[in-house]
């Protein structure tokens, strides 16, 4: 089967062939935490499971830099390739990866030192704080690898090696499952074993692409001599600000959800929310994976001035999003109770709470895909301001308002509905920007 490159005219078939590996990559990455949660919940107990879900938003916040530089940098690099400046693209790519390593190490060191007081601030009790610290410190030790792995997902697409990226993700995902089984089930190392399993798989997922780009290869990208280019770094960060905002805001909002749930439902509420997020990780990974795969295509054709292809990509993306949204929402409604039983079936009260929450929360899947693609579309157009604004409103402003207001009116259901309200309000903004910017970008 012939390889599909950035410069193609994309039919539905070609577009799916190009983005499918990215979608699977995102799903596999999401499975890391889900696998940890399954083994910890069923073999280490409810307290350890609550600790994992309480500290996880902090780890995602510290790893957000990798998403920002990866998505924003790949948009810039693909745009530069579209202009015919391949050597400059490689210099920018190398500089961005080095930036991730240095900045990631600094953030990890700070987090490692402050993890205990942060855990208490997030609502950890004395019964779970030690588990929070243990899980957090092990994953902070591998945080640079996690950030690199996230950035390489985008850069491998730009290099037209998305299938290779998929193979790497599958290998690291399988490794995570095997290590979780050995360390948690066989050796009975509990939450520490789950963290070590994830850290090991992240190291594998980061080192294989690093070695690949260090060696001579036939892709569009490889490491080269470079120097600090503040203009390019600033542009990459601006392009990827929406992805940074999405991850940071999601982490902050996750902490607020946990805080509200501790007040309304105690540790059971935090555990239930953890299971709900696991389903959301999988389903949202389809939208995020599509966005990661499509972003370099938009950047390339914008850089090359191919306006007709921009129109084509936008139209097909909206059709794809509609189909997936309907299918995912229907599937999540049907699977709500079975999924709750899979993770917390040992506790009927917790299982019932989780099933109810899943059924309500899943209504957001009808809407969120349009907002994810809308933000990614403007990232690909190198318009980081609009992209970041959409993400900021969607993942922070609207959700924070909803998570504080709706529980007062509706109780626990108000927390599950907060994301639905936030996605609906964001959709209005997404449509507004797509309509008002169409003449500027000729899509």
Coordinates of C-alpha atoms in Angstrom, one line a residue:
X1 CA 0.0 0.0 0.0
X2 CA 1.5 3.4 -1.1
X3 CA 2.4 5.8 1.6
X4 CA 0.1 8.9 2.0
X5 CA 2.1 12.1 2.2
X6 CA 1.4 15.6 3.4
X7 CA 1.0 17.0 -0.1
X8 CA -1.8 14.7 -1.2
X9 CA -5.3 15.6 -2.2
X10 CA -7.2 13.8 0.5
X11 CA -10.2 11.6 -0.2
X12 CA -12.0 10.1 2.9
X13 CA -10.0 6.9 2.4
X14 CA -6.6 8.7 2.2
X15 CA -7.5 10.9 5.2
X16 CA -8.4 8.0 7.3
X17 CA -5.2 6.1 6.4
X18 CA -3.2 9.2 7.3
X19 CA -4.8 9.9 10.7
X20 CA -5.8 6.4 11.9
X21 CA -2.3 5.6 13.4
X22 CA -2.5 8.9 15.3
X23 CA -5.9 8.0 16.7
X24 CA -4.7 4.6 17.8
X25 CA -1.5 6.2 19.3
X26 CA -3.7 8.5 21.4
X27 CA -5.9 5.6 22.6
X28 CA -2.8 3.6 23.6
X29 CA -1.4 6.5 25.5
X30 CA -4.7 6.9 27.3
X31 CA -4.7 3.2 28.2
X32 CA -1.7 3.8 30.5
X33 CA -3.7 5.3 33.3
X34 CA -6.7 3.1 32.6
X35 CA -4.6 0.0 33.0
X36 CA -3.0 1.4 36.2
X37 CA -6.5 2.2 37.5
X38 CA -7.8 -1.3 36.8
X39 CA -5.0 -3.1 38.5
X40 CA -4.8 -0.7 41.5
X41 CA -8.6 -0.7 42.0
X42 CA -9.0 -4.5 41.9
X43 CA -5.7 -5.5 43.5
X44 CA -4.6 -2.6 45.8
X45 CA -7.9 -1.4 47.0
X46 CA -10.2 1.6 46.9
X47 CA -7.9 4.0 48.9
X48 CA -5.0 3.4 46.5
X49 CA -7.4 3.9 43.6
X50 CA -8.6 7.2 45.0
X51 CA -5.0 8.3 45.6
X52 CA -4.1 7.6 42.0
X53 CA -7.1 9.6 40.7
X54 CA -6.4 12.5 43.1
X55 CA -2.8 13.1 42.1
X56 CA -3.1 12.3 38.4
X57 CA -4.3 15.8 37.3
X58 CA -1.1 17.3 38.7
X59 CA 1.0 14.9 36.7
X60 CA -0.9 15.8 33.5
X61 CA -0.4 19.5 34.3
X62 CA 3.4 19.1 34.6
X63 CA 3.5 17.1 31.3
X64 CA 1.5 19.7 29.4
X65 CA 4.6 21.3 28.0
X66 CA 5.2 18.3 25.8
X67 CA 1.8 18.6 24.2
X68 CA 2.3 22.3 23.6
X69 CA 5.6 22.1 21.9
X70 CA 4.7 18.9 20.1
X71 CA 1.5 20.2 18.5
X72 CA 2.6 23.8 18.1
X73 CA 6.0 22.8 16.9
X74 CA 4.7 20.3 14.4
X75 CA 2.4 23.0 12.9
X76 CA 5.4 25.3 12.5
X77 CA 7.7 22.6 11.2
X78 CA 5.1 21.3 8.6
X79 CA 4.5 25.0 7.6
X80 CA 8.2 25.4 7.1
X81 CA 8.4 22.2 5.0
X82 CA 5.5 23.5 2.9
X83 CA 7.5 26.6 2.2
X84 CA 10.4 24.3 0.9
X85 CA 12.8 25.1 3.8
X86 CA 13.6 21.5 5.0
X87 CA 16.9 22.3 6.6
X88 CA 15.4 25.1 8.7
X89 CA 12.6 22.7 9.7
X90 CA 15.1 20.2 11.0
X91 CA 16.9 22.9 13.0
X92 CA 13.6 24.0 14.6
X93 CA 12.6 20.5 15.3
X94 CA 15.9 19.7 17.1
X95 CA 15.8 22.9 19.1
X96 CA 12.2 22.2 20.3
X97 CA 13.1 18.7 21.5
X98 CA 16.1 20.0 23.5
X99 CA 13.8 22.6 25.0
X100 CA 11.4 19.9 26.2
X101 CA 14.2 18.0 27.9
X102 CA 15.6 21.0 29.8
X103 CA 12.3 22.5 30.8
X104 CA 10.8 19.1 31.6
X105 CA 13.7 18.2 34.0
X106 CA 13.3 21.5 35.8
X107 CA 9.5 21.0 36.3
X108 CA 9.9 17.5 37.4
X109 CA 12.5 18.5 40.1
X110 CA 10.1 21.1 41.5
X111 CA 7.2 18.7 41.5
X112 CA 9.2 16.0 43.2
X113 CA 10.1 18.3 46.1
X114 CA 6.6 19.8 46.6
X115 CA 4.5 16.7 45.9
X116 CA 3.4 16.1 49.6
X117 CA 2.1 19.6 50.4
X118 CA 0.4 19.7 47.0
X119 CA -1.3 16.4 47.7
X120 CA -2.7 17.7 50.9
X121 CA -3.8 20.9 49.1
X122 CA -5.7 18.8 46.6
X123 CA -7.7 17.2 49.4
X124 CA -5.7 14.1 50.2
X125 CA -6.4 12.6 53.7
X126 CA -3.8 11.0 55.9
X127 CA -5.2 7.6 54.7
X128 CA -4.1 8.2 51.1
X129 CA -1.4 10.9 51.1
X130 CA 1.5 8.4 51.2
X131 CA 0.1 6.6 48.1
X132 CA -0.3 10.0 46.4
X133 CA 3.3 10.8 47.1
X134 CA 4.7 7.4 46.0
X135 CA 2.7 7.3 42.7
X136 CA 3.5 10.9 42.0
X137 CA 7.3 10.8 42.6
X138 CA 7.8 7.7 40.5
X139 CA 6.0 9.3 37.5
X140 CA 7.7 12.6 38.0
X141 CA 11.1 10.8 37.7
X142 CA 10.0 9.7 34.2
X143 CA 8.1 13.0 33.3
X144 CA 10.7 14.1 30.7
X145 CA 10.2 10.8 28.8
X146 CA 6.4 11.3 29.1
X147 CA 6.7 14.8 27.6
X148 CA 9.0 13.6 24.8
X149 CA 6.6 10.7 24.0
X150 CA 3.7 13.2 23.7
X151 CA 5.7 15.5 21.4
X152 CA 6.9 12.7 19.2
X153 CA 3.3 11.7 18.4
X154 CA 3.0 15.0 16.5
X155 CA 6.5 15.1 15.1
X156 CA 6.3 11.6 13.7
X157 CA 3.1 12.6 11.8
X158 CA 5.0 15.6 10.3
X159 CA 7.8 13.2 9.4
X160 CA 5.2 11.1 7.6
X161 CA 6.1 8.2 9.9
X162 CA 2.8 7.9 11.8
X163 CA 2.6 4.2 11.3
X164 CA 6.0 3.9 12.9
X165 CA 4.7 6.0 15.8
X166 CA 1.7 3.7 16.1
X167 CA 4.0 0.7 16.4
X168 CA 6.0 2.4 19.1
X169 CA 2.8 3.3 21.1
X170 CA 1.5 -0.3 20.8
X171 CA 4.9 -1.7 22.0
X172 CA 5.0 0.7 25.0
X173 CA 1.3 0.0 25.8
X174 CA 1.8 -3.8 25.8
X175 CA 4.8 -3.3 28.0
X176 CA 2.7 -1.3 30.4
X177 CA 0.1 -4.0 30.7
X178 CA 2.7 -6.8 31.2
X179 CA 4.6 -4.8 33.8
X180 CA 1.3 -3.9 35.7
X181 CA 0.4 -7.5 35.9
X182 CA 3.8 -8.6 37.1
X183 CA 4.4 -5.7 39.6
X184 CA 0.9 -5.3 40.9
X185 CA -0.6 -8.8 40.7
X186 CA 2.3 -11.1 40.9
X187 CA 4.8 -9.2 43.1
X188 CA 2.0 -7.3 45.0
X189 CA 3.8 -3.9 44.9
X190 CA 0.6 -2.0 44.8
X191 CA 0.3 1.6 43.6
X192 CA 4.1 1.9 43.4
X193 CA 4.3 -1.1 41.1
X194 CA 1.6 0.5 38.8
X195 CA 3.6 3.7 38.7
X196 CA 6.8 1.9 37.8
X197 CA 5.0 0.0 35.0
X198 CA 3.8 3.3 33.5
X199 CA 7.3 4.9 33.9
X200 CA 8.9 2.0 32.1
X201 CA 6.6 2.1 29.2
X202 CA 7.0 5.9 28.9
X203 CA 10.8 5.5 28.7
X204 CA 10.4 3.0 25.9
X205 CA 8.0 5.3 24.1
X206 CA 10.4 8.2 24.2
X207 CA 13.7 6.5 23.5
X208 CA 12.8 4.6 20.3
X209 CA 11.9 7.8 18.4
X210 CA 14.9 9.6 19.9
X211 CA 17.3 7.0 18.5
X212 CA 15.4 7.0 15.1
X213 CA 15.8 10.8 14.7
X214 CA 19.4 10.7 15.8
X215 CA 20.3 8.3 13.0
X216 CA 20.2 9.0 9.2
X217 CA 16.6 8.2 8.0
X218 CA 14.5 8.7 4.9
X219 CA 11.7 10.7 6.7
X220 CA 11.2 14.5 6.4
X221 CA 12.8 15.0 9.9
X222 CA 16.0 14.2 11.7
X223 CA 18.1 15.8 14.4
X224 CA 20.6 18.3 13.2
X225 CA 22.9 21.1 14.5
X226 CA 20.8 23.8 16.0
X227 CA 20.9 26.9 18.2
X228 CA 18.3 28.7 20.3
X229 CA 15.8 30.4 18.0
X230 CA 13.6 32.5 20.3
X231 CA 11.3 33.6 17.4
X232 CA 10.7 30.0 16.3
X233 CA 10.3 28.8 19.9
X234 CA 7.8 31.6 20.6
X235 CA 5.8 30.8 17.5
X236 CA 5.7 27.1 18.4
X237 CA 4.6 27.9 21.9
X238 CA 2.0 30.3 20.5
X239 CA 0.7 27.7 18.1
X240 CA 0.5 25.0 20.8
X241 CA -0.9 27.3 23.5
X242 CA -4.3 25.8 23.0
X243 CA -3.0 22.3 23.7
X244 CA -1.1 23.6 26.7
X245 CA -4.2 25.3 27.9
X246 CA -6.3 22.2 27.3
X247 CA -4.0 20.1 29.4
X248 CA -3.4 22.6 32.2
X249 CA -7.1 23.6 32.4
X250 CA -8.2 20.0 32.3
X251 CA -5.8 19.3 35.2
X252 CA -7.0 22.3 37.2
X253 CA -10.6 21.4 36.5
X254 CA -9.9 17.8 37.5
X255 CA -8.6 19.0 40.8
X256 CA -11.7 21.2 41.3
X257 CA -14.0 18.2 40.4
X258 CA -12.2 16.1 43.0
X259 CA -12.4 18.9 45.6
X260 CA -16.2 19.2 45.0
X261 CA -16.7 15.4 45.0
X262 CA -14.8 15.0 48.3
X263 CA -17.4 17.5 49.8
X264 CA -20.5 15.9 48.2
X265 CA -19.7 12.2 48.1
X266 CA -16.3 11.6 49.9
X267 CA -13.7 9.3 48.6
X268 CA -16.3 7.3 46.6
X269 CA -17.0 10.4 44.5
X270 CA -13.4 10.7 43.6
X271 CA -13.2 7.1 42.7
X272 CA -16.3 7.3 40.6
X273 CA -15.0 10.3 38.7
X274 CA -11.8 8.4 38.0
X275 CA -13.7 5.7 36.2
X276 CA -15.7 8.2 34.3
X277 CA -12.5 9.9 33.1
X278 CA -11.2 6.5 31.9
X279 CA -14.1 6.2 29.5
X280 CA -13.6 9.8 28.5
X281 CA -9.9 9.2 27.8
X282 CA -10.7 6.5 25.3
X283 CA -13.4 8.3 23.5
X284 CA -11.7 11.7 23.5
X285 CA -8.6 10.0 22.2
X286 CA -10.4 9.5 18.9
X287 CA -11.0 13.2 18.6
X288 CA -7.5 14.3 19.8
X289 CA -5.8 11.6 17.7
X290 CA -7.7 12.9 14.6
X291 CA -6.7 16.5 15.5
X292 CA -3.0 15.5 15.9
X293 CA -3.0 13.7 12.6
X294 CA -4.8 16.4 10.7
X295 CA -2.9 19.3 12.2
X296 CA 0.3 18.9 10.0
X297 CA -1.9 18.5 6.9
X298 CA -3.6 21.8 7.6
X299 CA -0.2 23.5 8.3
X300 CA 1.4 22.1 5.2
X301 CA -1.4 23.1 2.8
X302 CA -1.7 26.5 4.4
X303 CA 2.0 27.1 4.0
X304 CA 1.8 25.9 0.4
X305 CA -1.2 28.1 -0.3
X306 CA -3.5 25.2 -1.3
X307 CA -6.8 26.8 -0.4
X308 CA -9.0 24.2 -2.1
X309 CA -7.4 21.5 0.0
X310 CA -8.0 23.4 3.2
X311 CA -11.7 23.5 2.2
X312 CA -11.6 19.8 1.5
X313 CA -10.0 19.0 4.9
X314 CA -12.4 21.1 6.8
X315 CA -15.5 19.6 5.1
X316 CA -14.4 16.0 5.6
X317 CA -13.3 16.6 9.2
X318 CA -16.7 18.0 10.1
X319 CA -18.4 14.9 8.6
X320 CA -16.0 12.6 10.4
X321 CA -16.6 14.4 13.7
X322 CA -20.4 14.1 13.3
X323 CA -20.4 10.3 12.6
X324 CA -17.9 9.6 15.5
X325 CA -19.8 11.8 17.9
X326 CA -23.1 10.0 17.4
X327 CA -21.6 6.5 17.5
X328 CA -19.5 7.3 20.7
X329 CA -22.5 8.8 22.6
X330 CA -24.7 5.8 21.8
X331 CA -21.9 3.3 22.8
X332 CA -21.1 5.1 26.0
X333 CA -24.8 5.1 27.1
X334 CA -24.9 1.3 26.5
X335 CA -21.6 0.6 28.2
X336 CA -22.0 2.8 31.3
X337 CA -23.1 0.1 33.7
X338 CA -20.7 -2.6 32.4
X339 CA -17.7 -0.3 32.6
X340 CA -18.6 0.7 36.1
X341 CA -18.8 -2.9 37.1
X342 CA -15.4 -3.6 35.6
X343 CA -13.6 -1.2 37.8
X344 CA -15.6 -0.9 41.0
X345 CA -18.0 -3.9 40.8
X346 CA -16.9 -5.0 44.3
X347 CA -18.8 -2.0 45.9
X348 CA -22.5 -1.7 44.8
X349 CA -23.0 1.8 46.1
X350 CA -19.9 3.1 44.3
X351 CA -20.8 1.1 41.2
X352 CA -24.3 2.6 41.0
X353 CA -22.9 6.1 41.5
X354 CA -20.3 5.5 38.7
X355 CA -22.8 4.1 36.3
X356 CA -25.1 7.1 36.8
X357 CA -22.3 9.5 36.3
X358 CA -21.1 7.8 33.2
X359 CA -24.5 8.0 31.6
X360 CA -24.9 11.7 32.2
X361 CA -21.3 12.7 31.4
X362 CA -21.3 10.9 28.1
X363 CA -23.8 13.4 26.6
X364 CA -20.8 15.7 26.2
X365 CA -19.5 13.4 23.4
X366 CA -22.1 14.7 21.1
X367 CA -20.5 18.1 21.1
X368 CA -16.9 18.0 22.2
X369 CA -15.4 16.7 18.9
X370 CA -16.3 19.9 17.0
X371 CA -14.6 22.0 19.7
X372 CA -11.4 19.8 19.7
X373 CA -11.1 20.0 15.9
X374 CA -11.9 23.7 15.8
X375 CA -9.1 24.5 18.2
X376 CA -6.7 22.1 16.3
X377 CA -7.7 23.7 12.9
X378 CA -6.6 27.1 14.0
X379 CA -3.4 25.6 15.5
X380 CA -2.7 24.2 12.0
X381 CA -3.3 27.6 10.5
X382 CA -0.6 28.9 12.9
X383 CA -3.2 31.1 14.7
X384 CA -2.4 30.2 18.3
X385 CA -4.5 33.1 19.7
X386 CA -7.9 31.8 18.5
X387 CA -6.9 28.2 19.2
X388 CA -5.8 29.1 22.8
X389 CA -8.9 31.2 23.4
X390 CA -11.2 28.4 22.4
X391 CA -9.3 25.9 24.7
X392 CA -9.2 28.4 27.5
X393 CA -12.9 29.0 27.5
X394 CA -13.8 25.3 26.9
X395 CA -11.5 23.7 29.5
X396 CA -11.3 26.3 32.1
X397 CA -13.7 29.3 32.2
X398 CA -16.9 27.4 31.3
X399 CA -16.1 24.3 33.2
X400 CA -15.1 26.1 36.4
X401 CA -18.2 28.1 36.3
X402 CA -20.4 25.0 35.7
X403 CA -18.7 22.9 38.4
X404 CA -19.3 25.5 41.0
X405 CA -22.9 26.5 40.0
X406 CA -24.6 23.3 38.8
X407 CA -24.0 21.2 41.9
X408 CA -25.7 23.9 44.0
X409 CA -28.8 23.5 41.8
X410 CA -28.7 19.8 41.0
X411 CA -26.4 18.1 43.5
X412 CA -24.1 15.3 42.3
X413 CA -25.7 15.3 38.9
X414 CA -24.6 18.9 38.5
X415 CA -21.0 17.8 38.6
X416 CA -21.5 15.2 35.8
X417 CA -23.4 17.7 33.7
X418 CA -20.8 20.5 34.1
X419 CA -18.7 19.3 31.1
X420 CA -21.9 19.0 28.9
X421 CA -22.7 22.7 29.7
X422 CA -19.1 23.8 29.0
X423 CA -18.9 22.0 25.6
X424 CA -22.3 23.5 24.5
X425 CA -21.1 27.0 25.3
X426 CA -17.8 26.5 23.6
X427 CA -19.5 25.1 20.4
X428 CA -21.1 28.6 20.0
X429 CA -17.7 30.2 20.0
X430 CA -16.2 27.5 17.7
X431 CA -18.9 28.1 15.0
X432 CA -18.5 31.8 15.4
X433 CA -14.7 31.8 14.7
X434 CA -15.0 29.3 11.8
X435 CA -17.5 31.5 10.1
X436 CA -15.8 34.9 10.7
X437 CA -12.3 33.7 9.7
X438 CA -13.2 31.8 6.5
X439 CA -12.3 34.7 4.2
X440 CA -9.0 35.4 5.9
X441 CA -7.8 31.8 5.5
X442 CA -9.7 31.0 2.3
X443 CA -11.2 27.7 3.5

